[in-house]
Amino acid sequence: MNNVLEYLEHSAALYPDKMAFADETTRCTYRELLEQARITGSGLAGRVQPGKPVPVLMEKSVSAVTLFMGIVYAGCFYAMLDAKQPAARLQQILKTLECDLIVSSRSYLAELGKLDFQGEAVFYEDLVQGVADETLLEGIRRQALDIDPLYGIFTSGSTGIPKGVVVSHRSVIDFMEHFTDLFGITGEDVIGNQAPFDFDVSVKDIYSTLKTGATMQIIPRRMFSFPTQLLDYLCEREVTTLIWAVSALCIITTLNGFDYKIPPKISKVLFSGEVMPIRHLNKWREIYPEALFVNLYGPTEITCNCTYYKVDRELQPGGILPIGQAFPNEKVFLLGEDNRLITEPGEKGELCVSGTCLSLGYFNNREQTAKAFVQNPLNPYYQETIYLTGDLAYYNEDRELCFASRKDFQIKHMGQRIELGEVEAGIEALQEIRRVCCIFDEAAGKITAFYEGDIEKKEIVRQLRKTLPAYMIPGAFFRVDAMPLTKNGKIDRACLKSSIEGEQNGR
Ligand code: AMP
């Protein structure tokens, strides 16, 4: 198999009339998806060269999935853009992509108008009115390689310019083959999509669906602000499988959503993106004692996830939830200082990855690619590229991998090396704390803790003295009603950091 379209074609042959994708207002069967993707692909094929990126500016929807497949039929790769981002950032992305064509939807005319895009704008509604040109599509397919890019996802770059991670068909196929098998995802499942389509969690939703002939229910973004609507939707649409960002799961438990309703069919809950607070995990497990819970770890650059841990034991708040073991056909290892391989439990090192899962690097950015994708320093013999994740991890006594922190969340404070994650785990262990995030305030030289929970600062400090050394106890605490989140659903550290800076400037 060398192209993800084989997933679609296979499922369409087996289950032509089964519902493949649905959003709030639209649905399509596998047969319809296949037909419309081929029509869309034929319409694009004369306009863009195979191998080129095609930016997509529209709502996550059935149409967007159809368009993605159409772009792939045209031999190109898709890059979903989030219209809610500032126009200047979108502009940067379009500049990086160096593309002559953008596909949008008529309902996005206003958003499109805000962009200073010199190329051609094509509307999905027009493309899908065309006809399929089988000869043209076959010709394109004959040229296809499994190393061709399938999608591009833009992540924030430390230089201020977003980096476009480009992922090949081969990497997605390699990952999906194991992903669905390991977690028992089948054609019987209804996958409730939470993630935006410009975030790689959605890749797991889309390709698990296409591969197994399952159904994907696209949950409207706004419902994540209204848990009762969200829970109604999960019930109505008979969702069985959640592959969600940690924060999305926490929204339901923080707002006591299960007091309102318990969606009866959920049997698999897979989460990723940041450390899952154990208190929230335990609430979910109480509600679904029979369900499979999996902690998935990995950056976009290695195609979704490189390690997994199927939760198989009780964990106490403040304890450590492992990220587990490597997916098959992926090498995950820890490098210490001086490029030493770490094998002993408890010793921290940078988590590195090699294998078919490695993406093709950052689009149009050789410099950043060369910094993060490097020759394995442990292999002087032949070319073996590894990705340096920038995450610190260690093995526990059971040889399970555990996430420690980002390399950049490791601080030096009062001469001590401190992982902010350790401080957070200490605070999270307190009964009254719902969520916590620590930031190092370099200007003031102190650790600042932001927390959700009904507890006073004095009481937190009193309790922390029992578990953390004095130098790890934050010097400032701020209670927040709700943690600010990035659009990917992670705690927005930059926003918390700038609130500290704002305070300092106001002083
Ligand atoms: P992204 O590329 O947006 O998926 O972000 C990847 C980063 O999120 C990783 O490098 C980690 O720092 C963090 N991350 C992802 N999954 C987990 C997890 N299960 N536990 C802790 N951190 C995680």
Coordinates of N, CA, C and O in Angstrom, one line a residue, residues 6 23 80 82 84 122 142 191 194 197 201 216 258 270 314 343 352 375 377 388 413 421 457 459 481 492:
E6 N -6.1 4.4 -0.8 CA -6.5 3.0 -0.8 C -7.4 2.7 0.4 O -8.3 1.8 0.3
D23 N -21.4 15.9 9.9 CA -21.2 17.0 10.8 C -22.6 17.4 11.3 O -23.6 16.6 11.1
M80 N -4.6 22.6 6.1 CA -5.8 23.3 6.6 C -5.4 24.6 7.4 O -4.4 24.6 8.2
D82 N -6.7 27.8 9.8 CA -7.7 28.2 10.7 C -8.0 29.7 10.5 O -7.2 30.6 10.8
K84 N -9.7 31.6 12.1 CA -9.8 32.5 13.3 C -8.4 33.1 13.7 O -8.3 33.9 14.6
V122 N -10.3 29.3 -5.3 CA -11.3 28.4 -5.9 C -12.3 28.0 -4.8 O -11.9 27.8 -3.6
R142 N -0.5 6.9 -11.0 CA 0.6 6.0 -11.4 C 2.0 6.6 -11.0 O 3.0 5.9 -10.8
I191 N -16.5 7.5 15.8 CA -15.5 8.4 16.3 C -16.0 9.8 16.5 O -16.4 10.4 15.5
Q194 N -13.1 15.7 18.0 CA -13.0 17.0 18.7 C -12.0 18.0 18.1 O -12.2 19.2 18.0
F197 N -9.1 20.6 12.4 CA -8.5 19.9 11.3 C -7.0 20.4 11.0 O -6.3 19.8 10.2
V201 N -4.2 15.7 15.9 CA -5.1 14.7 16.5 C -6.2 14.3 15.6 O -6.7 13.2 15.6
M216 N -17.3 8.8 11.3 CA -16.7 9.9 12.1 C -17.8 11.0 12.2 O -18.3 11.5 11.2
F258 N -21.0 15.0 33.8 CA -21.6 13.7 34.0 C -22.8 13.7 34.9 O -23.5 12.7 35.0
L270 N -9.1 8.0 24.2 CA -7.6 8.2 24.0 C -7.3 9.7 24.0 O -8.0 10.5 23.5
E314 N -4.7 1.6 39.0 CA -5.2 2.8 39.7 C -4.0 3.8 39.9 O -2.9 3.3 40.3
T343 N 19.6 4.3 30.0 CA 18.8 3.1 30.1 C 18.4 2.8 31.6 O 17.5 2.1 31.8
C352 N 14.1 11.0 22.0 CA 14.4 11.0 20.5 C 13.7 9.9 19.8 O 13.4 8.9 20.4
Q375 N 21.4 13.4 12.4 CA 21.9 12.1 12.4 C 21.9 11.5 13.8 O 22.3 12.3 14.8
P377 N 23.4 10.4 16.9 CA 24.8 10.4 17.3 C 25.3 9.1 17.8 O 26.5 8.9 17.9
L388 N 14.7 15.2 17.4 CA 14.9 15.6 18.8 C 13.7 16.3 19.3 O 13.3 17.4 18.8
H413 N 16.8 27.6 39.5 CA 16.3 28.6 40.5 C 17.0 28.4 41.8 O 17.0 27.2 42.3
G421 N 7.2 20.7 35.8 CA 6.3 19.7 35.9 C 6.2 19.0 37.3 O 5.2 18.5 37.7
K457 N -4.0 30.5 48.9 CA -2.5 30.4 48.7 C -1.8 29.9 50.0 O -1.0 29.0 49.9
E459 N -2.9 28.1 52.4 CA -3.1 26.6 52.6 C -2.3 25.8 51.6 O -1.8 24.7 52.0
D481 N -10.4 31.4 37.1 CA -11.6 30.7 37.0 C -11.5 29.5 36.0 O -12.0 28.4 36.2
D492 N -2.5 27.6 27.7 CA -1.8 28.7 27.0 C -0.8 29.3 27.9 O -1.1 30.3 28.6

